[in-house]
């Protein structure tokens, strides 16, 4: 490329030669173009702009909101059903079609893993028990889209490896093999699944197989699946960490947990994904932030990304809008109740179980309690017997109530002591 000055001289010379051939306006235009070109050449080179993908990412769009029947503003999610439940109380913070029975796909496997965990707790099975991969359970390489643990035909794996194959790898083969091992057959195990579902109060659920394969009789509601997730967290606590494991290797094959939130949100520690063409993309997840645990269920989302994004929306919305309060501590003396015909004239009263309320953010400080005791409490009284109730309110609105119980036994007094108390009672009226 010629230096700027040399190029300018050359272009001016050309203008001079053609001056007689072209009118003045053309000459002036040519001079203007030369000046502009020279300026561009002499200016310092601008730094290239950063690629668009390197620019600062825009903040994610706020989710669409609507108002529910209670006047509460809740997220709008593109799926067939969803719930957000508080773990401690079982209270639904928000939902859409929570009780509609839908195909749950591999969310079915939560009941399979739960029954295995309960069998481990009871001692019915042991962690190192060998479980055989039968022909009926064997996965033929996933050619038809099956999720597989890939245990070879007629080979054996430990029960704990099989459990991880269900929870992490979502293996249909592992689910069926465990069902046969514990139930004697898959139909026998399915009967156990349905019995347990009724026991847990899963009234809109009916299982037809152990893996969640398509079947018109295999249905569950979002609320029921949240209840099942809570049972796993509460009753299988020693095995629940498995649901947070990000990968599982067996027979030289490494598989990652399909719950995308385990990789992006440190507060999420479970539970299970599912997908079939009929069920769409499903996800049951749980998170714990500042001591408060929430459970979400997404059913029939459009994609893996959608089910993960919708779960994030629910968790962020729930933690931003609700908080837990403990109006009274279990075991603490809240009142002294008068007892007639007892060896002691009074008994301490309080809560037998922890009591938690879920409130809109900012209302916990406004909670007040009032205790009402039964008017006639007569010995004998057993520790734990209900003798009243405690009611919690905030800003004049009742939030909940809990039973108040006797915190100690009170034996019945002898005949003469009871007679004395009766006489005293006559004269005190």
CSV table of C-alpha atoms in Angstrom, one decimal:
chain,number,residue,atom,x,y,z
A,1,UNK,CA,0.0,0.0,0.0
A,2,UNK,CA,1.4,3.5,-0.9
A,3,UNK,CA,2.0,6.0,1.9
A,4,UNK,CA,-0.8,8.5,2.4
A,5,UNK,CA,1.2,11.5,1.1
A,6,UNK,CA,2.3,9.7,-2.1
A,7,UNK,CA,-1.2,8.5,-2.8
A,8,UNK,CA,-2.5,12.0,-2.3
A,9,UNK,CA,0.0,13.4,-4.8
A,10,UNK,CA,-0.9,10.8,-7.3
A,11,UNK,CA,-4.6,11.4,-7.0
A,12,UNK,CA,-4.2,15.3,-7.3
A,13,UNK,CA,-2.1,14.7,-10.4
A,14,UNK,CA,-5.0,12.7,-11.9
A,15,UNK,CA,-7.4,15.5,-11.1
A,16,UNK,CA,-5.2,18.0,-12.8
A,17,UNK,CA,-4.9,16.0,-16.0
A,18,UNK,CA,-8.7,15.6,-16.2
A,19,UNK,CA,-9.5,19.1,-15.2
A,20,UNK,CA,-10.1,20.2,-18.8
A,21,UNK,CA,-12.2,17.2,-19.6
A,22,UNK,CA,-14.7,17.4,-16.7
A,23,UNK,CA,-16.8,20.3,-15.3
A,24,UNK,CA,-16.0,21.9,-12.0
A,25,UNK,CA,-18.6,20.0,-9.9
A,26,UNK,CA,-17.0,16.7,-10.9
A,27,UNK,CA,-13.5,18.0,-10.0
A,28,UNK,CA,-14.8,19.2,-6.6
A,29,UNK,CA,-16.4,15.8,-5.9
A,30,UNK,CA,-13.2,14.0,-6.8
A,31,UNK,CA,-11.2,16.3,-4.4
A,32,UNK,CA,-13.7,15.6,-1.6
A,33,UNK,CA,-13.3,11.8,-2.1
A,34,UNK,CA,-9.5,12.1,-2.0
A,35,UNK,CA,-9.6,14.1,1.2
A,36,UNK,CA,-11.9,11.6,2.8
A,37,UNK,CA,-9.8,8.6,1.8
A,38,UNK,CA,-6.6,10.4,3.0
A,39,UNK,CA,-8.2,11.1,6.4
A,40,UNK,CA,-9.2,7.5,6.8
A,41,UNK,CA,-5.7,6.2,5.9
A,42,UNK,CA,-4.0,8.6,8.3
A,43,UNK,CA,-6.3,7.9,11.3
A,44,UNK,CA,-5.2,5.3,13.9
A,45,UNK,CA,-6.8,1.9,13.5
A,46,UNK,CA,-9.8,1.3,15.7
A,47,UNK,CA,-9.8,-1.7,18.0
A,48,UNK,CA,-12.1,-4.4,16.8
A,49,UNK,CA,-15.4,-4.6,18.7
A,50,UNK,CA,-15.9,-7.6,20.9
A,51,UNK,CA,-17.9,-10.4,19.6
A,52,UNK,CA,-21.5,-10.3,20.6
A,53,UNK,CA,-21.3,-13.4,22.7
A,54,UNK,CA,-18.5,-11.9,24.7
A,55,UNK,CA,-20.5,-8.8,25.7
A,56,UNK,CA,-22.1,-8.7,29.1
A,57,UNK,CA,-25.1,-11.0,29.2
A,58,UNK,CA,-28.4,-9.4,29.6
A,59,UNK,CA,-30.3,-10.2,32.8
A,60,UNK,CA,-32.8,-13.0,32.4
A,61,UNK,CA,-36.3,-11.9,31.6
A,62,UNK,CA,-38.7,-11.9,34.5
A,63,UNK,CA,-41.2,-14.8,34.4
A,64,UNK,CA,-44.8,-14.1,33.3
A,65,UNK,CA,-47.1,-13.8,36.3
A,66,UNK,CA,-50.8,-14.3,37.0
A,67,UNK,CA,-53.1,-14.1,40.0
A,68,UNK,CA,-54.5,-17.2,41.5
A,69,UNK,CA,-57.8,-17.8,43.3
A,70,UNK,CA,-56.4,-16.5,46.5
A,71,UNK,CA,-55.3,-13.2,44.9
A,72,UNK,CA,-51.6,-14.3,45.0
A,73,UNK,CA,-49.3,-13.4,42.2
A,74,UNK,CA,-47.8,-16.7,40.9
A,75,UNK,CA,-45.5,-17.6,37.9
A,76,UNK,CA,-47.0,-18.8,34.6
A,77,UNK,CA,-45.2,-21.9,33.4
A,78,UNK,CA,-45.6,-23.7,30.0
A,79,UNK,CA,-46.4,-27.3,31.1
A,80,UNK,CA,-49.4,-29.4,32.1
A,81,UNK,CA,-49.0,-29.3,35.9
A,82,UNK,CA,-46.7,-28.1,38.6
A,83,UNK,CA,-46.5,-27.6,42.3
A,84,UNK,CA,-44.2,-25.9,44.8
A,85,UNK,CA,-44.5,-27.4,48.3
A,86,UNK,CA,-42.9,-26.5,51.6
A,87,UNK,CA,-41.2,-29.6,53.0
A,88,UNK,CA,-41.8,-29.1,56.7
A,89,UNK,CA,-45.5,-28.4,56.5
A,90,UNK,CA,-46.6,-30.0,53.3
A,91,UNK,CA,-48.2,-26.8,52.4
A,92,UNK,CA,-48.5,-26.0,48.7
A,93,UNK,CA,-47.2,-22.5,48.1
A,94,UNK,CA,-48.5,-22.4,44.6
A,95,UNK,CA,-49.7,-24.9,41.9
A,96,UNK,CA,-51.3,-25.5,38.6
A,97,UNK,CA,-53.4,-28.6,38.0
A,98,UNK,CA,-51.8,-30.2,41.1
A,99,UNK,CA,-54.3,-33.2,41.2
A,100,UNK,CA,-54.5,-34.1,37.6
A,101,UNK,CA,-53.2,-37.7,37.0
A,102,UNK,CA,-50.6,-37.5,34.3
A,103,UNK,CA,-47.9,-39.9,32.9
A,104,UNK,CA,-45.0,-39.5,35.3
A,105,UNK,CA,-42.3,-41.2,33.1
A,106,UNK,CA,-39.2,-42.0,35.2
A,107,UNK,CA,-40.6,-40.0,38.2
A,108,UNK,CA,-42.2,-43.4,38.8
A,109,UNK,CA,-38.7,-44.6,39.8
A,110,UNK,CA,-38.9,-42.5,43.0
A,111,UNK,CA,-41.3,-45.0,44.4
A,112,UNK,CA,-39.1,-47.9,43.3
A,113,UNK,CA,-36.0,-46.3,45.0
A,114,UNK,CA,-38.1,-45.4,48.1
A,115,UNK,CA,-39.3,-49.0,48.6
A,116,UNK,CA,-35.7,-50.3,48.1
A,117,UNK,CA,-34.5,-47.8,50.7
A,118,UNK,CA,-37.2,-48.8,53.2
A,119,UNK,CA,-36.3,-52.4,52.7
A,120,UNK,CA,-32.7,-51.6,53.5
A,121,UNK,CA,-33.8,-49.7,56.6
A,122,UNK,CA,-35.9,-52.7,57.8
A,123,UNK,CA,-33.1,-55.2,57.2
A,124,UNK,CA,-35.1,-57.1,54.6
A,125,UNK,CA,-32.2,-56.6,52.2
A,126,UNK,CA,-28.5,-55.7,52.6
A,127,UNK,CA,-26.4,-53.2,50.6
A,128,UNK,CA,-24.1,-55.9,49.2
A,129,UNK,CA,-26.9,-58.3,48.3
A,130,UNK,CA,-26.3,-59.6,44.7
A,131,UNK,CA,-29.1,-58.7,42.3
A,132,UNK,CA,-29.4,-60.6,39.1
A,133,UNK,CA,-30.1,-59.0,35.7
A,134,UNK,CA,-32.8,-61.3,34.3
A,135,UNK,CA,-33.8,-61.6,30.7
A,136,UNK,CA,-37.1,-59.7,31.4
A,137,UNK,CA,-35.1,-56.8,33.1
A,138,UNK,CA,-32.2,-56.7,30.8
A,139,UNK,CA,-31.6,-53.6,28.7
A,140,UNK,CA,-30.7,-54.4,25.1
A,141,UNK,CA,-28.3,-51.5,24.6
A,142,UNK,CA,-30.8,-48.7,24.6
A,143,UNK,CA,-31.6,-49.0,20.9
A,144,UNK,CA,-35.2,-48.1,21.6
A,145,UNK,CA,-34.3,-45.1,23.7
A,146,UNK,CA,-34.3,-46.9,27.0
A,147,UNK,CA,-32.4,-45.5,29.9
A,148,UNK,CA,-30.0,-48.3,31.0
A,149,UNK,CA,-27.5,-49.1,33.8
A,150,UNK,CA,-26.1,-51.6,31.3
A,151,UNK,CA,-25.7,-54.6,33.6
A,152,UNK,CA,-25.0,-57.7,31.3
A,153,UNK,CA,-27.6,-60.4,30.9
A,154,UNK,CA,-27.6,-62.8,33.8
A,155,UNK,CA,-24.8,-60.9,35.6
A,156,UNK,CA,-25.1,-59.7,39.1
A,157,UNK,CA,-24.6,-56.2,40.7
A,158,UNK,CA,-24.8,-55.2,44.3
A,159,UNK,CA,-28.1,-53.8,45.5
A,160,UNK,CA,-26.5,-50.4,46.3
A,161,UNK,CA,-25.0,-50.3,42.7
A,162,UNK,CA,-28.5,-51.1,41.4
A,163,UNK,CA,-30.0,-48.4,43.6
A,164,UNK,CA,-27.6,-45.8,42.1
A,165,UNK,CA,-28.4,-47.2,38.7
A,166,UNK,CA,-32.0,-46.2,39.3
A,167,UNK,CA,-31.5,-42.9,41.0
A,168,UNK,CA,-28.6,-41.5,39.0
A,169,UNK,CA,-28.6,-43.3,35.7
A,170,UNK,CA,-32.4,-43.8,35.6
A,171,UNK,CA,-31.9,-47.4,34.5
A,172,UNK,CA,-35.0,-49.2,33.5
A,173,UNK,CA,-33.0,-52.4,33.7
A,174,UNK,CA,-32.0,-51.7,37.3
A,175,UNK,CA,-35.6,-50.7,38.3
A,176,UNK,CA,-37.0,-54.0,37.0
A,177,UNK,CA,-34.2,-56.1,38.5
A,178,UNK,CA,-34.7,-54.6,41.9
A,179,UNK,CA,-38.5,-55.0,41.6
A,180,UNK,CA,-38.0,-58.7,40.9
A,181,UNK,CA,-35.5,-59.0,43.7
A,182,UNK,CA,-37.7,-57.4,46.4
A,183,UNK,CA,-41.2,-58.2,45.1
A,184,UNK,CA,-40.5,-61.6,43.7
A,185,UNK,CA,-41.7,-60.3,40.3
A,186,UNK,CA,-42.4,-56.9,38.8
A,187,UNK,CA,-46.2,-57.3,39.2
A,188,UNK,CA,-45.6,-58.3,42.9
A,189,UNK,CA,-43.5,-55.2,43.4
A,190,UNK,CA,-46.0,-52.9,41.6
A,191,UNK,CA,-48.6,-54.1,44.1
A,192,UNK,CA,-46.2,-53.0,46.9
A,193,UNK,CA,-45.8,-49.6,45.1
A,194,UNK,CA,-49.5,-49.0,45.0
A,195,UNK,CA,-50.0,-50.1,48.6
A,196,UNK,CA,-47.3,-47.6,49.7
A,197,UNK,CA,-48.8,-44.9,47.6
A,198,UNK,CA,-52.1,-45.2,49.4
A,199,UNK,CA,-50.3,-45.2,52.8
A,200,UNK,CA,-48.6,-41.9,51.9
A,201,UNK,CA,-52.0,-40.4,50.8
A,202,UNK,CA,-51.1,-40.4,47.0
A,203,UNK,CA,-54.8,-40.5,46.1
A,204,UNK,CA,-54.4,-39.6,42.4
A,205,UNK,CA,-51.6,-42.1,41.7
A,206,UNK,CA,-51.7,-45.6,40.2
A,207,UNK,CA,-48.5,-47.4,39.2
A,208,UNK,CA,-48.4,-50.1,36.5
A,209,UNK,CA,-44.6,-50.8,36.3
A,210,UNK,CA,-41.5,-50.0,38.3
A,211,UNK,CA,-39.7,-47.9,35.7
A,212,UNK,CA,-42.3,-45.5,34.4
A,213,UNK,CA,-42.6,-47.0,30.9
A,214,UNK,CA,-45.6,-45.8,28.9
A,215,UNK,CA,-48.8,-47.5,30.1
A,216,UNK,CA,-52.3,-46.0,30.3
A,217,UNK,CA,-52.6,-47.2,33.9
A,218,UNK,CA,-49.4,-45.6,35.0
A,219,UNK,CA,-50.4,-42.1,36.3
A,220,UNK,CA,-49.5,-39.7,39.1
A,221,UNK,CA,-50.4,-36.2,40.1
A,222,UNK,CA,-47.8,-33.4,40.7
A,223,UNK,CA,-49.0,-33.1,44.3
A,224,UNK,CA,-48.6,-36.8,44.9
A,225,UNK,CA,-45.1,-36.8,43.5
A,226,UNK,CA,-44.2,-33.9,45.9
A,227,UNK,CA,-45.6,-36.0,48.8
A,228,UNK,CA,-43.4,-39.0,47.6
A,229,UNK,CA,-40.4,-36.7,47.4
A,230,UNK,CA,-41.0,-35.5,50.9
A,231,UNK,CA,-41.2,-39.1,52.2
A,232,UNK,CA,-37.9,-39.9,50.6
A,233,UNK,CA,-36.2,-36.9,52.2
A,234,UNK,CA,-37.8,-37.6,55.6
A,235,UNK,CA,-37.8,-41.4,55.8
A,236,UNK,CA,-34.8,-42.3,53.7
A,237,UNK,CA,-32.5,-39.6,55.1
A,238,UNK,CA,-29.4,-41.9,55.1
A,239,UNK,CA,-29.8,-42.6,51.4
A,240,UNK,CA,-31.0,-39.2,50.2
A,241,UNK,CA,-27.5,-38.0,49.5
A,242,UNK,CA,-27.4,-40.4,46.5
A,243,UNK,CA,-30.0,-38.2,44.8
A,244,UNK,CA,-27.4,-35.4,44.7
A,245,UNK,CA,-24.6,-37.5,43.1
A,246,UNK,CA,-23.7,-36.1,39.7
A,247,UNK,CA,-22.4,-39.2,38.0
A,248,UNK,CA,-22.4,-43.0,38.3
A,249,UNK,CA,-20.0,-45.5,36.7
A,250,UNK,CA,-20.7,-49.1,36.2
A,251,UNK,CA,-19.1,-51.7,33.9
A,252,UNK,CA,-16.8,-49.0,32.5
A,253,UNK,CA,-19.7,-46.8,31.5
A,254,UNK,CA,-20.0,-43.4,33.1
A,255,UNK,CA,-23.3,-41.6,33.2
A,256,UNK,CA,-24.2,-38.2,34.5
A,257,UNK,CA,-27.2,-37.3,36.6
A,258,UNK,CA,-29.9,-35.8,34.3
A,259,UNK,CA,-31.0,-33.2,36.9
A,260,UNK,CA,-29.3,-30.2,35.4
A,261,UNK,CA,-29.8,-28.1,38.6
A,262,UNK,CA,-27.3,-30.2,40.5
A,263,UNK,CA,-24.6,-28.6,38.3
A,264,UNK,CA,-25.8,-25.0,38.6
A,265,UNK,CA,-27.5,-24.5,41.9
A,266,UNK,CA,-25.6,-25.6,45.1
A,267,UNK,CA,-28.9,-25.5,47.1
A,268,UNK,CA,-30.5,-28.3,45.0
A,269,UNK,CA,-29.8,-31.8,46.2
A,270,UNK,CA,-32.3,-34.1,44.4
A,271,UNK,CA,-34.4,-35.8,43.2
A,272,UNK,CA,-35.4,-37.3,39.7
A,273,UNK,CA,-36.0,-36.5,36.1
A,274,UNK,CA,-38.3,-38.2,33.6
A,275,UNK,CA,-39.1,-38.2,29.9
A,276,UNK,CA,-41.2,-40.0,27.4
A,277,UNK,CA,-43.0,-38.7,24.3
A,278,UNK,CA,-46.3,-38.9,26.1
A,279,UNK,CA,-45.2,-37.5,29.4
A,280,UNK,CA,-42.9,-34.8,28.1
A,281,UNK,CA,-40.0,-33.6,30.2
A,282,UNK,CA,-40.6,-33.9,34.0
A,283,UNK,CA,-38.6,-33.0,37.0
A,284,UNK,CA,-39.0,-33.4,40.7
A,285,UNK,CA,-36.4,-31.3,42.6
A,286,UNK,CA,-35.7,-30.1,46.1
A,287,UNK,CA,-33.6,-27.2,47.4
A,288,UNK,CA,-32.7,-26.0,50.9
A,289,UNK,CA,-31.8,-22.3,51.5
A,290,UNK,CA,-31.4,-20.7,55.0
A,291,UNK,CA,-32.9,-23.8,56.6
A,292,UNK,CA,-36.1,-23.8,54.5
A,293,UNK,CA,-36.6,-26.7,52.2
A,294,UNK,CA,-38.9,-26.6,49.1
A,295,UNK,CA,-40.0,-29.3,46.7
A,296,UNK,CA,-41.0,-28.6,43.1
A,297,UNK,CA,-42.6,-30.8,40.5
A,298,UNK,CA,-42.7,-30.0,36.8
A,299,UNK,CA,-44.8,-32.3,34.5
A,300,UNK,CA,-44.9,-32.2,30.7
A,301,UNK,CA,-42.5,-29.4,29.9
A,302,UNK,CA,-41.3,-29.0,26.3
A,303,UNK,CA,-37.6,-29.7,26.8
A,304,UNK,CA,-34.8,-30.5,29.3
A,305,UNK,CA,-34.0,-26.8,29.4
A,306,UNK,CA,-37.6,-25.8,30.0
A,307,UNK,CA,-38.0,-28.2,33.0
A,308,UNK,CA,-34.8,-26.9,34.5
A,309,UNK,CA,-35.6,-23.2,33.9
A,310,UNK,CA,-39.1,-23.6,35.2
A,311,UNK,CA,-37.8,-25.2,38.4
A,312,UNK,CA,-35.4,-22.4,38.9
A,313,UNK,CA,-38.3,-19.9,38.5
A,314,UNK,CA,-40.3,-21.7,41.2
A,315,UNK,CA,-37.5,-21.9,43.7
A,316,UNK,CA,-36.5,-18.3,43.2
A,317,UNK,CA,-40.1,-17.2,43.5
A,318,UNK,CA,-40.8,-19.3,46.6
A,319,UNK,CA,-37.7,-18.2,48.5
A,320,UNK,CA,-38.3,-14.6,47.6
A,321,UNK,CA,-41.9,-14.6,48.7
A,322,UNK,CA,-42.2,-16.9,51.7
A,323,UNK,CA,-40.5,-17.6,55.0
A,324,UNK,CA,-40.9,-20.1,57.9
A,325,UNK,CA,-41.8,-19.2,61.4
A,326,UNK,CA,-41.8,-21.3,64.6
A,327,UNK,CA,-44.5,-19.9,66.9
A,328,UNK,CA,-43.5,-22.2,69.8
A,329,UNK,CA,-40.8,-24.8,70.5
A,330,UNK,CA,-41.7,-28.4,71.0
A,331,UNK,CA,-41.3,-29.6,74.6
A,332,UNK,CA,-41.3,-26.1,76.1
A,333,UNK,CA,-43.9,-25.4,78.8
A,334,UNK,CA,-46.4,-23.0,77.4
A,335,UNK,CA,-49.1,-23.2,80.1
A,336,UNK,CA,-49.9,-24.9,83.4
A,337,UNK,CA,-53.2,-26.8,83.3
A,338,UNK,CA,-55.3,-27.4,86.4
A,339,UNK,CA,-56.0,-31.1,87.0
A,340,UNK,CA,-58.8,-32.6,89.2
A,341,UNK,CA,-58.5,-35.8,91.1
A,342,UNK,CA,-54.8,-36.1,90.4
A,343,UNK,CA,-51.8,-36.7,92.7
A,344,UNK,CA,-50.6,-33.3,91.3
A,345,UNK,CA,-52.9,-30.3,91.1
A,346,UNK,CA,-51.5,-29.1,87.7
A,347,UNK,CA,-49.6,-30.4,84.7
A,348,UNK,CA,-47.3,-28.6,82.3
A,349,UNK,CA,-48.7,-28.2,78.8
A,350,UNK,CA,-46.9,-27.7,75.5
A,351,UNK,CA,-46.2,-29.0,72.0
A,352,UNK,CA,-45.3,-32.6,71.4
A,353,UNK,CA,-44.0,-32.0,67.9
A,354,UNK,CA,-42.2,-29.2,66.2
A,355,UNK,CA,-44.6,-26.6,64.8
A,356,UNK,CA,-43.7,-24.6,61.7
A,357,UNK,CA,-45.7,-22.1,59.7
A,358,UNK,CA,-45.0,-20.8,56.2
A,359,UNK,CA,-45.8,-17.1,55.9
A,360,UNK,CA,-45.5,-14.4,53.3
A,361,UNK,CA,-42.1,-12.7,53.6
A,362,UNK,CA,-42.0,-10.2,56.4
A,363,UNK,CA,-44.9,-11.5,58.5
A,364,UNK,CA,-42.9,-13.8,60.9
A,365,UNK,CA,-42.3,-11.0,63.3
A,366,UNK,CA,-46.0,-10.3,63.6
A,367,UNK,CA,-47.0,-13.8,64.7
A,368,UNK,CA,-48.9,-14.0,68.0
A,369,UNK,CA,-50.1,-17.1,69.8
A,370,UNK,CA,-53.0,-17.9,72.2
A,371,UNK,CA,-53.6,-21.1,74.1
A,372,UNK,CA,-57.0,-22.6,75.0
A,373,UNK,CA,-57.1,-25.4,77.5
A,374,UNK,CA,-59.9,-27.9,77.9
A,375,UNK,CA,-62.3,-26.8,80.7
A,376,UNK,CA,-62.2,-30.1,82.6
A,377,UNK,CA,-59.0,-32.0,82.8
A,378,UNK,CA,-59.3,-35.0,85.1
A,379,UNK,CA,-56.6,-37.5,86.1
A,380,UNK,CA,-55.3,-39.9,85.2
A,381,UNK,CA,-53.5,-38.1,82.3
A,382,UNK,CA,-50.9,-39.7,80.1
A,383,UNK,CA,-47.9,-37.8,78.8
A,384,UNK,CA,-48.8,-36.6,75.3
A,385,UNK,CA,-52.6,-36.5,75.9
A,386,UNK,CA,-54.2,-33.6,74.1
A,387,UNK,CA,-55.5,-31.1,76.6
A,388,UNK,CA,-56.0,-28.0,74.5
A,389,UNK,CA,-54.8,-26.1,71.4
A,390,UNK,CA,-52.6,-23.2,70.4
A,391,UNK,CA,-53.6,-20.8,67.7
A,392,UNK,CA,-51.2,-18.5,65.7
A,393,UNK,CA,-52.4,-15.2,64.2
A,394,UNK,CA,-50.8,-12.3,62.4
A,395,UNK,CA,-52.5,-9.0,61.7
A,396,UNK,CA,-55.8,-10.4,62.9
A,397,UNK,CA,-55.7,-13.4,60.5
A,398,UNK,CA,-55.5,-17.0,61.8
A,399,UNK,CA,-52.5,-18.7,60.4
A,400,UNK,CA,-52.8,-22.2,61.9
A,401,UNK,CA,-53.2,-24.2,65.1
A,402,UNK,CA,-51.6,-27.1,66.8
A,403,UNK,CA,-52.6,-29.5,69.6
A,404,UNK,CA,-51.4,-28.8,73.2
A,405,UNK,CA,-50.5,-31.9,75.2
A,406,UNK,CA,-49.6,-32.8,78.7
A,407,UNK,CA,-45.9,-32.9,79.1
A,408,UNK,CA,-46.0,-35.4,82.0
A,409,UNK,CA,-48.1,-38.2,83.4
A,410,UNK,CA,-50.5,-37.4,86.2
A,411,UNK,CA,-51.7,-40.4,88.2
A,412,UNK,CA,-55.2,-40.5,89.7
A,413,UNK,CA,-55.3,-39.7,93.4
A,414,UNK,CA,-56.6,-42.2,96.0
A,415,UNK,CA,-60.2,-42.3,97.2
A,416,UNK,CA,-59.8,-40.0,100.3
A,417,UNK,CA,-57.8,-37.4,98.3
A,418,UNK,CA,-60.4,-37.3,95.6
A,419,UNK,CA,-63.1,-36.9,98.3
A,420,UNK,CA,-61.2,-34.0,99.9
A,421,UNK,CA,-60.8,-32.3,96.5
A,422,UNK,CA,-64.5,-32.7,95.8
A,423,UNK,CA,-65.5,-31.2,99.2
A,424,UNK,CA,-63.1,-28.3,98.6
A,425,UNK,CA,-64.6,-27.8,95.2
A,426,UNK,CA,-68.1,-27.5,96.7
A,427,UNK,CA,-67.1,-24.8,99.1
A,428,UNK,CA,-65.0,-22.9,96.5
A,429,UNK,CA,-68.0,-22.4,94.1
